[in-house]
Coordinates of C-alpha atoms in Angstrom, one line a residue:
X1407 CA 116.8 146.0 152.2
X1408 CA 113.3 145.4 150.8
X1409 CA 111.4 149.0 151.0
X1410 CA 113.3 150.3 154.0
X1411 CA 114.8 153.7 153.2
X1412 CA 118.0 155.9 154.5
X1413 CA 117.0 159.2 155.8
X1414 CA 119.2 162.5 156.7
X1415 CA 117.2 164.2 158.5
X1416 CA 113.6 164.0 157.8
X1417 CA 111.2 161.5 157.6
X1418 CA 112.2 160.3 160.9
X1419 CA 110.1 158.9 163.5
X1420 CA 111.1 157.2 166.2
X1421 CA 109.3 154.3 168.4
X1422 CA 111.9 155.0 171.9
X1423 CA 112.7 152.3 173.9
X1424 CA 112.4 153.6 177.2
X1425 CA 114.0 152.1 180.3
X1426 CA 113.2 152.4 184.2
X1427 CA 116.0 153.3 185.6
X1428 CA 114.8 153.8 189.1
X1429 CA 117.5 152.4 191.4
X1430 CA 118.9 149.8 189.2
X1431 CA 122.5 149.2 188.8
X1432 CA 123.7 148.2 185.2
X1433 CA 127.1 146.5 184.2
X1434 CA 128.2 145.9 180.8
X1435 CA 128.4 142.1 179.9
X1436 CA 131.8 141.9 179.4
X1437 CA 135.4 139.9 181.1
X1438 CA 135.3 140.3 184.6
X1439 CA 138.6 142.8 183.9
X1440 CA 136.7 145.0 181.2
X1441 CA 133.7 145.0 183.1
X1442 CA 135.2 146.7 186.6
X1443 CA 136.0 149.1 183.9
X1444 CA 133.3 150.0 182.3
X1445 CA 130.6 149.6 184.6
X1446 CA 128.0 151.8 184.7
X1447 CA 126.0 152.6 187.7
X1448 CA 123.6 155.0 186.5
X1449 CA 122.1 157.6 188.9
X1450 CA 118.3 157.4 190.1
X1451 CA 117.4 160.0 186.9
X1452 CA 119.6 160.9 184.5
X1453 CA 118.1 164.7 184.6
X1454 CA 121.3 166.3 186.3
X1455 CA 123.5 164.8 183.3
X1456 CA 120.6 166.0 180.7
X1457 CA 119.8 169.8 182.4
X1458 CA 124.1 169.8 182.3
X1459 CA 124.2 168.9 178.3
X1460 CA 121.1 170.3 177.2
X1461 CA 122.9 174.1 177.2
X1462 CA 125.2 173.1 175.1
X1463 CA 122.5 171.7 172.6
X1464 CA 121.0 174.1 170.4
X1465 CA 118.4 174.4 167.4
X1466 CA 119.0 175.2 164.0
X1467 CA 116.8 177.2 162.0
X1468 CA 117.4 177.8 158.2
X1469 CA 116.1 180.4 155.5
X1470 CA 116.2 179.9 152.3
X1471 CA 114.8 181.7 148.6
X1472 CA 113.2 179.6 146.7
X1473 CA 110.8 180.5 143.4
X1474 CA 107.3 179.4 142.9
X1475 CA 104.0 180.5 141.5
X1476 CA 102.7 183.8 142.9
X1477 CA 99.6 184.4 144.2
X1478 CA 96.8 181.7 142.6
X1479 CA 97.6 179.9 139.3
X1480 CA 96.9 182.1 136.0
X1481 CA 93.7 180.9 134.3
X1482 CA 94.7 178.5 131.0
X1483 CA 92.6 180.5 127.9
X1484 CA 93.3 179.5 124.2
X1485 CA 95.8 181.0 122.1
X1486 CA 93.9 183.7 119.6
X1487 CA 91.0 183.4 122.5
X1488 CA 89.0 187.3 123.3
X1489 CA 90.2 187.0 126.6
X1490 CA 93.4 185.6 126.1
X1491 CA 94.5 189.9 126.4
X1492 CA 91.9 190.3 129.4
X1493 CA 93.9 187.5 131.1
X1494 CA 96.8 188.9 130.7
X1495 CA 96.1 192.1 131.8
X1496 CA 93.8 191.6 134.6
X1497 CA 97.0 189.2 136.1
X1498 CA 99.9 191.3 135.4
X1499 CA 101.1 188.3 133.6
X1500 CA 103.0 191.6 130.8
X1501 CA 104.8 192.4 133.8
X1502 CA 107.5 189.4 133.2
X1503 CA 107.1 187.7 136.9
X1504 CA 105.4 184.5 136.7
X1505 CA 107.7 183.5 139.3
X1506 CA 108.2 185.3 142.8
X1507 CA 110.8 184.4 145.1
X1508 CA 109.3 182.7 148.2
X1509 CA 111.2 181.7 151.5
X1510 CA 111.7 177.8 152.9
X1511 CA 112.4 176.9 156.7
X1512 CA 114.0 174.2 158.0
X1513 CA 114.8 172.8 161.2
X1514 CA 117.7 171.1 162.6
X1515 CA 120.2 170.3 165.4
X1516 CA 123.5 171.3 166.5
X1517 CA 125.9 171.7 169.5
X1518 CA 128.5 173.8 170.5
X1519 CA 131.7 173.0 170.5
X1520 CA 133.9 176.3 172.0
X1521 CA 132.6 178.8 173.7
X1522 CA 133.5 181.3 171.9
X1523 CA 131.1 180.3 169.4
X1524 CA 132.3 177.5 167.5
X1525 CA 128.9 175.1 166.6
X1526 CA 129.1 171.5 164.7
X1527 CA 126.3 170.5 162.9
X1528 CA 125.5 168.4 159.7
X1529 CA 126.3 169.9 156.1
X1530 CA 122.6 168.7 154.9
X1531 CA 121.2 170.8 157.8
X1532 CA 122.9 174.0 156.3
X1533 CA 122.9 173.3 153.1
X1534 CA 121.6 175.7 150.6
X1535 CA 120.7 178.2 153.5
X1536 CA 120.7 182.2 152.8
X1537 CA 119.8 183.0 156.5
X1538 CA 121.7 180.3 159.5
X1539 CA 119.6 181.5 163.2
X1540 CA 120.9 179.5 165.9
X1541 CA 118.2 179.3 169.4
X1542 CA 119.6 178.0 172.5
X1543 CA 117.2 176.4 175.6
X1544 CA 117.3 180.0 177.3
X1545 CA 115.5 181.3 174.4
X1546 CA 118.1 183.3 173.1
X1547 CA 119.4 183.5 169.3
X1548 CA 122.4 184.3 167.4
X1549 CA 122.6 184.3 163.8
X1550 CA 125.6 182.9 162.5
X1551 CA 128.3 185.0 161.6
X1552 CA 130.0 182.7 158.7
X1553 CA 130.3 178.9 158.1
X1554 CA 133.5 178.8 158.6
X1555 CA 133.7 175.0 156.2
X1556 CA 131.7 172.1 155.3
X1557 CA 132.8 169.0 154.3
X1558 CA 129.9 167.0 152.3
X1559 CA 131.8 163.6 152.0
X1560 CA 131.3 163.4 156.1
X1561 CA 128.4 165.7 156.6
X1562 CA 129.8 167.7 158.5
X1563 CA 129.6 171.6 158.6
X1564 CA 131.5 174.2 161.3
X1565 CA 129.5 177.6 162.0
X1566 CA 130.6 180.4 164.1
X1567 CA 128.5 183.0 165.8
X1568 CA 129.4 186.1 168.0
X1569 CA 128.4 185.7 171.5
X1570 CA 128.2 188.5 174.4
X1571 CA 129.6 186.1 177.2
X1572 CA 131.2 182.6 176.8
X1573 CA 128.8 179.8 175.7
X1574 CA 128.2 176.7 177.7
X1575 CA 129.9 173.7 175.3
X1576 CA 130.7 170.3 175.7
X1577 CA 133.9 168.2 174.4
X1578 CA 134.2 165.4 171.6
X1579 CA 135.1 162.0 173.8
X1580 CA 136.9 159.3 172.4
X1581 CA 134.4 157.6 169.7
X1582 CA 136.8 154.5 169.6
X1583 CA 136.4 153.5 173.1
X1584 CA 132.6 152.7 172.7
X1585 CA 131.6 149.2 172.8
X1586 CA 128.6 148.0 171.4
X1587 CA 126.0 147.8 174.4
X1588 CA 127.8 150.9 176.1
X1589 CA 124.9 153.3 177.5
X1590 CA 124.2 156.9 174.9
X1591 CA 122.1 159.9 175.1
X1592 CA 120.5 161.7 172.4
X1593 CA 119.7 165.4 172.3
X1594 CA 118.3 167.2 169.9
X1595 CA 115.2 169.1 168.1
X1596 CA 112.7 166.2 167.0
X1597 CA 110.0 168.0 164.8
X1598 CA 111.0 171.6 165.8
X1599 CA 109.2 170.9 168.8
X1600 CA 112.8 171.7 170.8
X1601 CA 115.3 170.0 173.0
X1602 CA 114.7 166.6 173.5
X1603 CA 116.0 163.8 175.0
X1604 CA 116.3 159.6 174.1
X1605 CA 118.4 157.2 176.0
X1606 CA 119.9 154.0 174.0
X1607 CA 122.8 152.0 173.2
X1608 CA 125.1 151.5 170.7
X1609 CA 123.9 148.6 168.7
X1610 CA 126.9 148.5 166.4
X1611 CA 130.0 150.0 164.9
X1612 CA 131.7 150.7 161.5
X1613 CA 128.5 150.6 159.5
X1614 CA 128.6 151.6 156.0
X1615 CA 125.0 152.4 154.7
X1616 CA 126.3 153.3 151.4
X1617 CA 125.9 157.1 151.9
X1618 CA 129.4 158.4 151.3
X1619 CA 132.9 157.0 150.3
X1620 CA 134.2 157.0 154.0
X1621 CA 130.5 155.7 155.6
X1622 CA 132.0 154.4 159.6
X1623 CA 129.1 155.1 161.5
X1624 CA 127.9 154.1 165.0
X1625 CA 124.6 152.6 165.1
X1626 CA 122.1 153.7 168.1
X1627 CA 119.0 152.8 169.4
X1628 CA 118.3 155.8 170.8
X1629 CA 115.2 157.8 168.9
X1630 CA 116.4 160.3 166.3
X1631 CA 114.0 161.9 164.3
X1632 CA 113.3 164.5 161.9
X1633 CA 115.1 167.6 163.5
X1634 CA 117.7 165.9 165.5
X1635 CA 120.2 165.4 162.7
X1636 CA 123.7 167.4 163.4
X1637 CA 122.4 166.9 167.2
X1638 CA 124.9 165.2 169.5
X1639 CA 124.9 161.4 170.7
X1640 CA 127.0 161.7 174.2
X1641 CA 128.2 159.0 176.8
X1642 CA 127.4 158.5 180.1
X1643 CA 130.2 161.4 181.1
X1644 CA 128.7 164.0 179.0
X1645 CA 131.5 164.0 175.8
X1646 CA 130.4 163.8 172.2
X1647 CA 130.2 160.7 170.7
X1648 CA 128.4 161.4 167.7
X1649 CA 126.9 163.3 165.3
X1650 CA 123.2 161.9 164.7
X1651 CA 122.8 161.9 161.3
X1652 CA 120.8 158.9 159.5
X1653 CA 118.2 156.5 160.1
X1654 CA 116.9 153.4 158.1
X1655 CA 112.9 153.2 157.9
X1656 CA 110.5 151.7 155.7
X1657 CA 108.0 154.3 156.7
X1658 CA 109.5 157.5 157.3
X1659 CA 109.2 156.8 160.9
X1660 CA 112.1 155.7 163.6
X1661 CA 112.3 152.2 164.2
X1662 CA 115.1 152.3 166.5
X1663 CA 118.0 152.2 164.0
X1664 CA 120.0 155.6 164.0
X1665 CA 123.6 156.6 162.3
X1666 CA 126.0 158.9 164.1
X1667 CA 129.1 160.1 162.7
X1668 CA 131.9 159.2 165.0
X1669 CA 133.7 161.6 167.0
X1670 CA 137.0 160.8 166.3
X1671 CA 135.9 161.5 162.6
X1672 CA 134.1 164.7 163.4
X1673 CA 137.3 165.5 165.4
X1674 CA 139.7 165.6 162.5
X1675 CA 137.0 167.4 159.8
X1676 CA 136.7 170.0 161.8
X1677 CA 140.5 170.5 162.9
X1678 CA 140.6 171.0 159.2
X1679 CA 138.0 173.2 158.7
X1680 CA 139.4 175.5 161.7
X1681 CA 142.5 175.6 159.9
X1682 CA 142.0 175.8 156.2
X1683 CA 138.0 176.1 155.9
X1684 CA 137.9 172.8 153.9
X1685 CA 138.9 169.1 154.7
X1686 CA 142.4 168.1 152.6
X1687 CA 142.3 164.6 152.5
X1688 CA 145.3 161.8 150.9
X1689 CA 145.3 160.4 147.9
X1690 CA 146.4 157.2 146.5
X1691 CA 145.1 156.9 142.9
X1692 CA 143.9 153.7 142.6
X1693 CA 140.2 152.2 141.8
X1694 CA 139.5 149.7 144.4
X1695 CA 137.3 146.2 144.1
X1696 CA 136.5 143.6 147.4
X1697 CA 138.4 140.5 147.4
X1698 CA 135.9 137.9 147.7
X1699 CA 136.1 134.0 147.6
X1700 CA 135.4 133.4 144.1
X1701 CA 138.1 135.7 143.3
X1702 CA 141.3 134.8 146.0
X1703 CA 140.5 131.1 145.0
X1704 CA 140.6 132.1 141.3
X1705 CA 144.2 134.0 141.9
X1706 CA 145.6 132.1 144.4
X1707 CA 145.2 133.9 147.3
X1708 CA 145.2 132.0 150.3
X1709 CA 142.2 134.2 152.1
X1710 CA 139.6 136.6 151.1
X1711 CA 140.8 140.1 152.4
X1712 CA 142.5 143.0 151.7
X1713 CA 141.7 145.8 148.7
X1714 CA 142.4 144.4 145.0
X1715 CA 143.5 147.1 142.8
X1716 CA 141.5 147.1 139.5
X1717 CA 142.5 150.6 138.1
X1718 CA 145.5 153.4 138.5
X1719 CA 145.3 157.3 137.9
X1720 CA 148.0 158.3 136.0
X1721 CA 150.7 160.0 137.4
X1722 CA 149.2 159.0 140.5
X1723 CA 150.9 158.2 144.0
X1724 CA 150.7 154.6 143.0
X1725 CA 151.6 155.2 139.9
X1726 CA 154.9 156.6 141.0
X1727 CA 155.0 153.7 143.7
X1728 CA 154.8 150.6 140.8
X1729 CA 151.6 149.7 142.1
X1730 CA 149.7 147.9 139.4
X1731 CA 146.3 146.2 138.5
X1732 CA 145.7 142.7 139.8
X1733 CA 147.9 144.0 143.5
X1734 CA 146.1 142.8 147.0
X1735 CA 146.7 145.9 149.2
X1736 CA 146.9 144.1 153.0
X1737 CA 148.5 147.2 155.0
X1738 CA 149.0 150.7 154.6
X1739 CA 151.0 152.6 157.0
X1740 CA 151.3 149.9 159.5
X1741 CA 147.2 149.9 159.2
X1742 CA 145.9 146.6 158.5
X1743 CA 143.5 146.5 155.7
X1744 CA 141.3 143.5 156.1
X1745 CA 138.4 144.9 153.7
X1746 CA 138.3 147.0 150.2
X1747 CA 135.9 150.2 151.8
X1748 CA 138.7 150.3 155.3
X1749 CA 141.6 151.7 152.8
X1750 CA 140.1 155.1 151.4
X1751 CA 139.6 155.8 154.8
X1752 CA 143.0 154.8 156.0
X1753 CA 144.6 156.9 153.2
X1754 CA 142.5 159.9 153.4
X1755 CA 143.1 160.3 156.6
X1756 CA 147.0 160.2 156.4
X1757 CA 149.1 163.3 156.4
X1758 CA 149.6 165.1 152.6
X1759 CA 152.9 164.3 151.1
X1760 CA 154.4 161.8 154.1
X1761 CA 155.7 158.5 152.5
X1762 CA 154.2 155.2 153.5
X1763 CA 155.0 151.7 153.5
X1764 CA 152.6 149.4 151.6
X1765 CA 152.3 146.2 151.9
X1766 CA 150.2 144.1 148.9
X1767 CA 150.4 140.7 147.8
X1768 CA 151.3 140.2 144.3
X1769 CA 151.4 136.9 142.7
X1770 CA 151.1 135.3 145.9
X1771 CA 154.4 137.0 147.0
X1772 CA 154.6 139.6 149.5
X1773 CA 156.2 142.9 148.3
X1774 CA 156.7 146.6 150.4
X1775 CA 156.3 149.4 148.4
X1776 CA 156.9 153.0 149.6
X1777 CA 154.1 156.0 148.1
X1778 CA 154.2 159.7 148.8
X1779 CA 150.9 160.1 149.5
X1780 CA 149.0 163.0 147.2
X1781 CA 146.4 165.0 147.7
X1782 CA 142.5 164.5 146.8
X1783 CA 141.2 167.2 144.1
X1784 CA 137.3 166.5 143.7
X1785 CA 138.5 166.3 139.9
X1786 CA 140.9 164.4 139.8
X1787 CA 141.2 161.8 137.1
X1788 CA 139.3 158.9 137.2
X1789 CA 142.2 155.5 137.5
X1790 CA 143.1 154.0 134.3
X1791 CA 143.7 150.7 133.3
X1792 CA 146.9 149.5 134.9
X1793 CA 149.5 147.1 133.9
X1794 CA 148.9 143.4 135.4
X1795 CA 150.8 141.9 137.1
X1796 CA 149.5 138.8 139.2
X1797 CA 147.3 139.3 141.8
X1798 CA 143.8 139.4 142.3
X1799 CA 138.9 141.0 141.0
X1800 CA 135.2 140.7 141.8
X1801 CA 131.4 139.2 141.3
X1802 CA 128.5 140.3 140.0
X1803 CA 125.3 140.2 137.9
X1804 CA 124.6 139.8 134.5
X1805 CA 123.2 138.0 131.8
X1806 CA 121.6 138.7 128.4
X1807 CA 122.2 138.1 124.8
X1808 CA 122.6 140.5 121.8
X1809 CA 124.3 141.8 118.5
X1810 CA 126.8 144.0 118.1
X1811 CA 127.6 144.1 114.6
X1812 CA 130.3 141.4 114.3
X1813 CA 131.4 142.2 111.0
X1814 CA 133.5 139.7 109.1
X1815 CA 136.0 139.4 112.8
X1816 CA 136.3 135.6 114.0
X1817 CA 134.1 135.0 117.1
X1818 CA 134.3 132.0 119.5
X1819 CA 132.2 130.9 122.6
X1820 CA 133.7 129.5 125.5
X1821 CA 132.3 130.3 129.4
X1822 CA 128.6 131.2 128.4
X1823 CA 130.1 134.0 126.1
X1824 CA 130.3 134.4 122.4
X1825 CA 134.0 136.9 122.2
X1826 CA 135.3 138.8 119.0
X1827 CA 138.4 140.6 118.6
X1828 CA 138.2 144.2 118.8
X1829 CA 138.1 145.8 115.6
X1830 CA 137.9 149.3 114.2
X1831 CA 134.4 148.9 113.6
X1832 CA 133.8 147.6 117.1
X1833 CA 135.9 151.0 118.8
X1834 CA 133.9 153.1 116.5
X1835 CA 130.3 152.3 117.2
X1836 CA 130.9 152.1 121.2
X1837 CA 133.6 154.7 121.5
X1838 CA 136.8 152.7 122.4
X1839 CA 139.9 154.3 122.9
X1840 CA 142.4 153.8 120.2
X1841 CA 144.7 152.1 122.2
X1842 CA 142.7 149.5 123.9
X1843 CA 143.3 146.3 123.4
X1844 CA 140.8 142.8 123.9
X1845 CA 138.3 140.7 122.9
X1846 CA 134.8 142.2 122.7
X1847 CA 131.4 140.1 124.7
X1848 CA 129.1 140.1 121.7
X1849 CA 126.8 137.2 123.4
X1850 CA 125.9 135.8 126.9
X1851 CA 124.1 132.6 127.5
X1852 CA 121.3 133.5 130.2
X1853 CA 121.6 129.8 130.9
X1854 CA 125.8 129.9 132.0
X1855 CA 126.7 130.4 135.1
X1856 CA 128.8 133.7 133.6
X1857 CA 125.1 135.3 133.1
X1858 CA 125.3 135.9 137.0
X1859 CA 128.1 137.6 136.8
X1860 CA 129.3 141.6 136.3
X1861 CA 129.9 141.2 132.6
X1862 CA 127.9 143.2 130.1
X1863 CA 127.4 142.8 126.3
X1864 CA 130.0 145.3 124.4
X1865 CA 132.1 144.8 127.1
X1866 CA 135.8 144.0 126.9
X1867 CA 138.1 141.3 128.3
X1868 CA 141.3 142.7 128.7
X1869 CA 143.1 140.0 130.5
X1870 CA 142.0 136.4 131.8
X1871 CA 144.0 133.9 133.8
X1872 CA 146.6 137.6 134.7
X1873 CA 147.5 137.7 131.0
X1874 CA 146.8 140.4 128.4
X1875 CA 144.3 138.7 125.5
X1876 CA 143.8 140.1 122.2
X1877 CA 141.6 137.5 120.7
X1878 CA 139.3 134.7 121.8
X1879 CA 141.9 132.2 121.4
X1880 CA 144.6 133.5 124.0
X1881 CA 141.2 133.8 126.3
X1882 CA 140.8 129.7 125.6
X1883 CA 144.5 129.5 126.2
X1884 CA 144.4 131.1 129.7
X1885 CA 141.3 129.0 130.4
X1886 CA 143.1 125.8 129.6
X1887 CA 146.1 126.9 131.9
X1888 CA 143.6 127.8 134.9
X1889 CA 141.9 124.3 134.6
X1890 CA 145.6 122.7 134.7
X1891 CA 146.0 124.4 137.8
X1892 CA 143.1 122.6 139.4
X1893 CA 141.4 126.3 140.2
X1894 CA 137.8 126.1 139.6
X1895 CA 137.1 129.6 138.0
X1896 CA 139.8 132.0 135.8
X1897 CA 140.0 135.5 136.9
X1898 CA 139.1 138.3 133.8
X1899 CA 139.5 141.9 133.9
X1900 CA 136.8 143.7 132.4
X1901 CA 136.6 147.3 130.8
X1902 CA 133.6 148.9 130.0
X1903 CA 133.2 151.7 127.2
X1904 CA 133.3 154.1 130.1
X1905 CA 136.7 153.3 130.7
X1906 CA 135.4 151.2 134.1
X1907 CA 137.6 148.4 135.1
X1908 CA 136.9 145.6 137.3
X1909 CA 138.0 141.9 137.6
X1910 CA 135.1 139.0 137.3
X1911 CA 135.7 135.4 138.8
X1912 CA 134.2 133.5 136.2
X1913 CA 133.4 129.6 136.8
X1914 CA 135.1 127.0 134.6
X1915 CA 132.7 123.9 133.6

């Protein structure tokens, strides 16, 4: 995205679009039907809605220790110099504290959720903080009592505070139901420079800006800037919507593109954090790649969707289930998944130990599989390679040319690569486990079309053409069956010294 730049929080500024509402009447371009639905009429000011919601809005203030020098710089002297002892006592510098503890501020956004004190704000906001102060528009403060969870993966964290009477709050609305186009209001603390207030739209759903592994954000026009992240994006009847949370900038500055954190995300983090002070999350087992064209034309897949399986964890849900390497996962739980990054989601958010149907493709045939689903442990064990069993991989970049110390093993080229069997020399130098088998890259030719590719000198080709190979020759043999076919590229899974699988769609000349 050329120099532009994701920012939580800071760096944010924003260039509002700013629309004249007097008198005007607005209805969303939709069918006739949808539109008697969702039209919108918006009042001559939108200042009773914003005076309403603006109590319910509150700053963020943080504390936190951090060490730096103290007082001005010590004077540099040579070693062995006369006042290299005057220096150190005239400075205190015997004393053993170079360093003195020094406190940072920071400012963010929040809202509350229950009145009886229950506030939502982002994790990054809170993060790190020794000291929580929470000011509301009347120019009262509480400081918060505990943080009752957080959950990094979704930035979300849940604070509670100790009020003397109820606090005003406002309710999560149904994040689903937006359309893109559908009228949003921004609140927040831009700056520190206290509540503020932006009008937008959404300009688009389900965005994934790479930020986390279950990214499903809701994209806004409305200004956000530095201060408003954890502050709420609401609809035109005053529920949440969103958590504002991102921007993308090239400067630092808002150009009108904003990331919220859907409500009916936020809604089920923080059930979870009410009830066990952490978010527990499903688990599948299973290392995931994108089915694109290259690859459901070199396995035979009639169209370019679902989530190919590259690696399994091992005793793993799937595991247990017979899911193996080379599967097309299409549905989970009567969920269709259409793309690779819509199944962690699916499965994270499905009940701890209920069993599942899954539906995957596998060898062009349709088979239903039923998994217990597990629960995720941030250290759980990275997935393994898995058995093949025909399905389906992915496309990358590479290219370059090198020596790995051949040895007296036979090497071949075929596809812009020069292969080797793995020997014992080989799994020595780069580490390979003991009881991987395959035929080692020792060469690329930065001229092949296989140089544009995901492959990497010293990497290993397990299987090509959906069949194990343990020298070049069974990798020419499942090339010659793939061009018999009349497909135009064989499929390889690769494994990288790391362990890292994934499947490469390599053309055939």
């Amino acid at each position: 995205m050329g120099n532009q730049r994701f920012f939580k929080g800071g760096k944010i500024l924003a260039v509002a679009v700013i629309a004249s509402l007097a008198g005007s009447a607005f209805v969303t371009a939709v069918s006739p039907a949808r539109a008697q639905q969702r039209a919108f009429v918006p009042p001559p000011s939108l200042a009773p809605l914003a005076e309403r919601l603006s109590e319910a809005v509150v700053n963020i203030s943080t504390t936190q220790a951090a060490k730096g020098p103290q007082g001005v710089p010590l004077p540099k002297v040579p070693k062995g110099s006369p006042f290299e002892e005057f220096f150190e006592d005239f400075f205190d510098k015997r004393g053993g504290k170079p360093l003195a503890e020094r406190k940072v501020s920071s400012l963010g956004s929040g809202f509350v959720l229950d009145p009886s004190g229950l506030i939502v704000t982002n994790n990054h906001v809170i993060d790190g903080a020794d000291e929580i102060i929470i000011n509301f528009v009347d120019g009262s403060k509480l400081k918060v009592d505990k943080v009752i969870g957080r959950d990094p993966k979704t930035d979300i964290a849940l604070l509670k505070v100790t009020p003397k009477k109820p606090l005003k709050s406002v309710p999560l609305g149904p994040s689903s139901k937006m359309l893109v186009g559908d009228w949003v209001l921004a609140i927040g603390n831009p700056f520190g420079l206290g509540g503020s207030v932006t009008l937008g739209i959404i300009s688009a759903k389900q965005r994934d800006i790479n930020s986390g592994p279950y990214d499903d954000y809701l994209q806004t026009d409305a200004a956000i800037n530095k201060g408003n992240s954890g502050g709420p994006l609401f609809n035109m009847e005053g529920e949440v919507i969103g958590i504002n949370t991102a921007i993308i900038s090239p400067t630092g500055g808002s150009i009108g593109i904003g990331f919220s954190v859907p409500s009916d995300t936020v809604g089920s983090v923080v059930e979870q954090l009410k009830q066990w002070g952490e978010v527990r999350r499903g688990w599948l087992g299973v290392k995931l790649q994108s089915v694109t064209d290259e690859i459901a034309e070199s396995a035979g897949l009639s169209e370019s969707s679902g989530a190919l399986v590259a690696g399994i964890s091992p005793s793993s849900p799937a595991a247990s289930a017979g899911i193996a390497g080379g599967d097309v996962i299409v549905k989970f739980d009567g969920k269709d998944v259409s793309k690779m990054r819509g199944l962690p989601k699916i499965v994270a958010q499905t009940p701890i130990g209920k069993t599942v149907d899954v539906e995957l493709l596998r060898s062009g045939q349709r088979k239903i599989l039923k998994v217990t689903v597990g629960r995720l442990a941030e250290d759980d064990d990275k997935p393994e390679p898995a058995a093949l069993k025909p399905g389906a991989g992915d496309s990358g970049k590479g290219g370059e040319k090198g020596e790995i110390g051949k040895g007296d093993a036979p090497t071949a080229s075929m596809l812009g690569l020069t292969l080797a069997p793995l020997t014992d020399e080989l799994r020595k130098k780069y580490n390979f486990d003991a009881k991987l088998k395959g035929v080692v890259v020792l060469e690329i030719d930065p001229q092949s079309p296989v140089a544009q590719k995901n492959i990497k000198v010293g990497d290993v080709i397990v299987e090509a053409g959906q069949q194990p190979v343990v020298s070049p020759n069974d990798v020419a043999g499942s090339v010659e069956r793939v061009k018999k076919s009349g497909r135009k590229a064989v499929l390889l899974r690769v494994e990288d010294a790391k362990g890292d699988l994934r499947f490469v769609a390599v053309p055939i000349s």
